[in-house]
XYZ file of C-alpha atoms in Angstrom:
323
model
C -12.597 67.898 -24.349
C -12.603 67.556 -20.595
C -12.328 64.172 -18.926
C -15.369 63.879 -16.646
C -14.050 60.799 -14.877
C -11.524 60.770 -12.057
C -10.022 57.494 -10.958
C -8.348 57.148 -7.549
C -5.614 54.919 -8.970
C -4.177 56.347 -12.136
C -0.480 55.623 -12.512
C -0.212 53.885 -15.860
C 2.374 52.780 -18.360
C 2.548 51.659 -21.960
C 2.997 48.181 -23.333
C 5.765 46.110 -21.850
C 8.908 46.526 -23.911
C 10.817 43.597 -22.344
C 10.091 40.130 -23.708
C 7.958 39.024 -26.646
C 4.554 40.645 -27.115
C 1.426 38.506 -26.979
C 0.170 37.337 -30.381
C -3.096 38.243 -32.046
C -5.511 41.136 -31.650
C -6.614 42.567 -28.304
C -10.160 43.946 -28.341
C -11.161 46.819 -26.050
C -14.857 47.523 -25.608
C -16.019 51.062 -24.794
C -17.889 52.382 -21.788
C -20.426 55.206 -21.925
C -19.428 58.436 -20.184
C -21.588 61.601 -19.920
C -19.927 64.928 -20.659
C -22.087 66.564 -17.994
C -25.331 68.483 -17.691
C -28.980 67.408 -17.438
C -29.141 66.525 -21.149
C -25.584 65.276 -21.269
C -24.038 64.289 -24.540
C -22.569 60.834 -24.058
C -19.271 59.537 -25.395
C -17.828 56.049 -25.785
C -14.446 55.766 -24.058
C -11.968 53.031 -24.979
C -8.766 54.504 -23.529
C -7.673 54.377 -20.790
C -9.029 51.241 -19.168
C -7.723 48.514 -16.922
C -6.841 46.183 -19.774
C -4.702 48.796 -21.533
C -3.654 52.360 -20.826
C -1.853 53.440 -23.986
C -1.266 52.611 -27.629
C 2.099 54.172 -28.295
C 1.733 57.599 -26.712
C -2.036 57.656 -27.388
C -3.520 57.666 -23.892
C -7.169 58.707 -24.279
C -9.863 57.992 -26.859
C -13.457 59.234 -26.816
C -15.741 58.373 -29.729
C -19.072 60.145 -29.961
C -22.128 60.409 -32.213
C -23.848 60.552 -34.518
C -25.484 62.832 -31.929
C -28.593 64.873 -32.712
C -27.811 68.135 -30.949
C -31.510 69.043 -30.693
C -31.816 66.128 -28.256
C -28.522 66.381 -26.389
C -27.777 70.093 -26.586
C -24.520 69.261 -28.358
C -21.050 69.868 -26.960
C -20.672 72.668 -24.424
C -17.387 72.268 -22.548
C -16.363 75.382 -20.551
C -12.715 76.401 -20.170
C -10.721 73.606 -18.553
C -7.004 72.854 -18.153
C -4.552 70.364 -19.624
C -0.964 69.607 -18.755
C 1.565 67.022 -19.940
C -0.374 66.087 -23.073
C -1.621 67.025 -26.527
C -5.261 66.965 -27.625
C -6.207 65.722 -31.090
C -9.682 66.697 -32.330
C -11.116 64.855 -35.353
C -14.662 65.195 -36.661
C -16.779 63.120 -39.041
C -19.682 65.599 -39.027
C -20.598 68.851 -37.312
C -18.494 71.823 -36.258
C -16.867 72.794 -32.935
C -15.590 76.222 -31.926
C -12.257 76.073 -30.114
C -10.755 78.843 -27.968
C -7.613 78.508 -25.855
C -5.345 80.476 -23.550
C -2.702 80.750 -26.263
C -5.180 83.027 -28.036
C -6.191 80.490 -30.686
C -9.730 80.757 -32.052
C -10.425 77.973 -34.527
C -13.149 75.697 -35.819
C -12.913 71.931 -35.810
C -14.450 70.601 -39.032
C -14.678 67.134 -40.611
C -11.415 65.919 -42.097
C -9.334 68.653 -40.439
C -6.801 68.138 -37.653
C -6.672 70.454 -34.655
C -3.757 69.574 -32.370
C -3.255 71.508 -29.139
C -0.193 71.168 -26.923
C -0.745 71.588 -23.204
C 2.724 70.799 -21.924
C 3.396 73.076 -18.959
C -0.254 74.137 -19.039
C -3.030 75.379 -21.302
C -6.784 75.859 -21.010
C -9.469 75.759 -23.695
C -13.196 75.609 -24.379
C -15.133 73.548 -26.950
C -18.646 74.378 -28.120
C -20.557 72.914 -31.054
C -21.717 75.708 -33.359
C -25.211 76.698 -34.414
C -24.486 75.233 -37.832
C -24.260 71.768 -36.274
C -27.245 69.433 -36.407
C -25.371 66.135 -36.001
C -22.122 65.908 -34.026
C -19.914 62.902 -34.705
C -16.208 62.411 -34.137
C -13.355 61.493 -31.815
C -11.326 63.241 -29.153
C -7.848 61.807 -28.578
C -4.997 62.619 -26.220
C -1.260 62.014 -26.600
C 1.028 61.733 -23.567
C 4.157 63.879 -23.789
C 7.490 62.186 -22.975
C 9.314 63.326 -19.860
C 11.779 65.582 -21.637
C 8.954 67.496 -23.322
C 6.158 67.340 -20.761
C 6.648 71.027 -19.925
C 6.609 72.090 -23.580
C 5.155 75.543 -24.283
C 1.577 76.028 -25.440
C 1.003 75.401 -29.121
C -1.822 74.920 -31.607
C -1.567 73.296 -35.046
C -4.180 73.018 -37.800
C -3.783 70.712 -40.789
C -6.091 69.512 -43.577
C -4.734 66.196 -44.905
C -5.392 65.386 -48.539
C -7.198 62.117 -49.272
C -4.881 59.292 -50.321
C -6.442 56.656 -52.598
C -6.166 53.031 -51.526
C -7.090 49.951 -53.539
C -10.590 49.686 -52.091
C -10.708 52.799 -49.982
C -9.139 56.078 -48.947
C -6.906 57.395 -46.165
C -6.412 60.786 -44.550
C -3.124 60.839 -42.652
C -3.260 63.511 -39.971
C -0.147 62.423 -38.014
C 2.837 60.352 -39.060
C 3.253 58.357 -42.274
C 0.999 55.873 -44.038
C 0.364 54.767 -47.623
C 3.126 56.999 -48.971
C 1.783 60.164 -47.325
C 3.380 62.027 -44.409
C 1.721 64.656 -42.246
C 3.771 67.861 -41.841
C 2.630 68.244 -38.226
C 5.558 67.547 -35.853
C 5.116 65.268 -32.825
C 7.193 64.685 -29.693
C 7.207 60.894 -30.148
C 6.749 58.841 -33.333
C 3.001 58.598 -33.979
C 0.510 57.442 -36.559
C -2.990 58.850 -36.865
C -5.213 58.327 -39.910
C -8.848 58.096 -40.936
C -9.493 55.195 -43.302
C -12.635 54.525 -45.305
C -13.216 51.156 -46.961
C -15.562 50.319 -49.792
C -18.191 47.594 -49.288
C -16.490 44.212 -49.339
C -13.028 45.747 -49.721
C -9.808 44.587 -48.070
C -6.582 46.580 -47.900
C -3.137 45.615 -46.653
C -1.086 48.517 -45.355
C 2.657 48.617 -44.736
C 3.275 49.715 -41.137
C 6.264 50.317 -38.893
C 7.098 47.075 -37.048
C 8.307 49.103 -34.044
C 4.744 50.381 -33.535
C 1.812 48.932 -31.687
C -1.426 49.824 -33.466
C -5.027 50.468 -32.597
C -8.051 50.411 -34.894
C -11.080 52.339 -33.606
C -14.135 51.378 -35.642
C -16.655 54.092 -36.424
C -18.875 52.275 -38.921
C -18.813 48.926 -40.685
C -18.215 45.242 -40.055
C -14.421 45.242 -39.828
C -11.823 42.509 -39.775
C -8.433 43.488 -38.335
C -5.869 40.821 -39.210
C -8.811 38.399 -39.482
C -10.335 39.386 -36.123
C -13.878 40.838 -36.174
C -14.370 44.324 -34.717
C -17.740 45.945 -34.104
C -18.453 49.689 -34.219
C -16.946 51.577 -31.240
C -14.538 48.723 -30.429
C -10.783 49.315 -30.419
C -8.612 46.507 -31.750
C -4.950 46.540 -30.702
C -1.962 44.752 -32.219
C 1.513 44.469 -30.665
C 4.766 45.548 -32.299
C 6.360 43.224 -34.820
C 3.935 43.454 -37.734
C 5.138 44.898 -41.024
C 1.623 44.952 -42.492
C -1.944 45.350 -41.282
C -4.872 43.932 -43.226
C -8.239 45.646 -42.839
C -11.406 44.300 -44.419
C -14.963 45.600 -44.577
C -17.537 42.801 -44.631
C -20.483 45.224 -44.710
C -22.567 46.153 -47.742
C -22.027 49.850 -46.965
C -18.767 51.840 -46.756
C -16.919 51.651 -43.429
C -14.830 54.153 -41.535
C -12.177 53.745 -38.854
C -9.278 55.500 -37.168
C -5.840 53.887 -37.239
C -3.548 54.916 -34.366
C 0.003 53.810 -33.666
C 3.339 54.442 -32.042
C 6.204 52.619 -30.320
C 5.360 51.371 -26.812
C 5.524 54.297 -24.407
C 8.353 53.438 -21.974
C 7.496 55.851 -19.146
C 5.084 55.590 -16.260
C 2.533 58.383 -16.099
C -0.038 59.526 -13.583
C -3.272 60.534 -15.310
C -6.061 62.214 -13.326
C -8.902 64.381 -14.658
C -7.282 66.484 -17.420
C -3.723 66.275 -16.116
C -0.802 63.991 -16.881
C 2.201 63.972 -14.566
C 4.771 61.568 -13.218
C 3.904 61.666 -9.514
C 0.969 62.294 -7.220
C 2.524 65.631 -6.280
C 2.545 66.703 -9.948
C -1.221 66.271 -10.046
C -1.739 68.053 -6.734
C 0.260 71.027 -7.973
C -1.563 71.154 -11.326
C -4.948 71.138 -9.592
C -3.853 73.866 -7.179
C -2.553 75.999 -10.039
C -5.832 75.656 -11.921
C -7.984 76.501 -8.931
C -5.759 79.487 -8.080
C -5.894 80.858 -11.620
C -2.204 80.454 -12.373
C -0.127 78.600 -14.976
C -2.955 77.711 -17.407
C -3.887 81.181 -18.642
C -7.333 82.510 -19.536
C -9.706 81.693 -22.368
C -11.172 84.876 -23.854
C -14.434 84.932 -25.748
C -16.240 82.153 -23.897
C -19.405 83.360 -22.165
C -19.351 81.480 -18.884
C -17.289 80.316 -15.939
C -14.451 77.783 -16.200
C -14.840 74.234 -14.950
C -13.739 73.705 -11.341
C -11.468 70.761 -10.697
C -12.985 67.808 -8.851
C -11.698 66.903 -5.414
C -8.640 64.700 -5.239
C -9.009 61.293 -3.572
C -8.092 60.995 0.099
C -5.243 58.603 -0.701
C -2.174 59.234 -2.860
C -2.417 58.263 -6.507
C -0.512 55.006 -6.767
C 0.468 52.586 -9.500
C -2.146 50.171 -10.729
C -1.172 46.726 -11.926
C -1.045 46.546 -15.695
C -3.158 43.773 -17.169
C -2.481 42.324 -20.625
């Protein structure tokens, strides 16, 4: 998915790793962002924002739907570039056709992980299929560490088996949780899982104390470590916890995404669909995209690629991290 926003100040970093973390649960509320077009499908974006830029290496989170595609037109994202990151596509309902410049042609379906690596550079398109009536899911990005930010193009598909919990179920698509480990390799330690909770259920999960964690609520009246979270909110906890307790106070089943990873120690510059380390990295990536180099071509998409927006008139500089 393409990032339709461009911020003039986009040098960001992960959680502070020096000194004790703040206690409790930090709550991030989403903002609505259109994907573009006269009948634009809208998404709810919780990462990045001024209060927090990353959870581990997770640097971008869009949550969308349930979206009636007869009203919105669904998802139609022409070929666009990525560099310095991985995209993680996860659906709750619907179907999306994916094509990329590696030559991958795949379908994103509910409960199935599609992970694309755009280290040195990749381009891809995403279009909801004719079989889709309701589109509902999440698009996530992972920042690549400096030593791997020029990694070659790659595409991984994985269907995690459901893992029973006492009061729910988990599907672990990255990392390890509840005794299950995803076979998909990552460049930094990560956790990514869909969790469903029965009405009135509470589960306590063992987690890595080196990780900070984020809980993105899709449906339900959720308590994270005793803190209420509403649908579309992202609750964040600092490192140091060995367990996380999740409770569903609703009379219907709930669903959420659990994300985690150790605090990302590097500063990154994030603009449009690019992640670099300096302003010049972004300038070069944009120039390469507009000149038709580095990112390759997407075959099979009927239409023109997305042009890059104009860069701001001032260099991309650090923004002060707020906690």
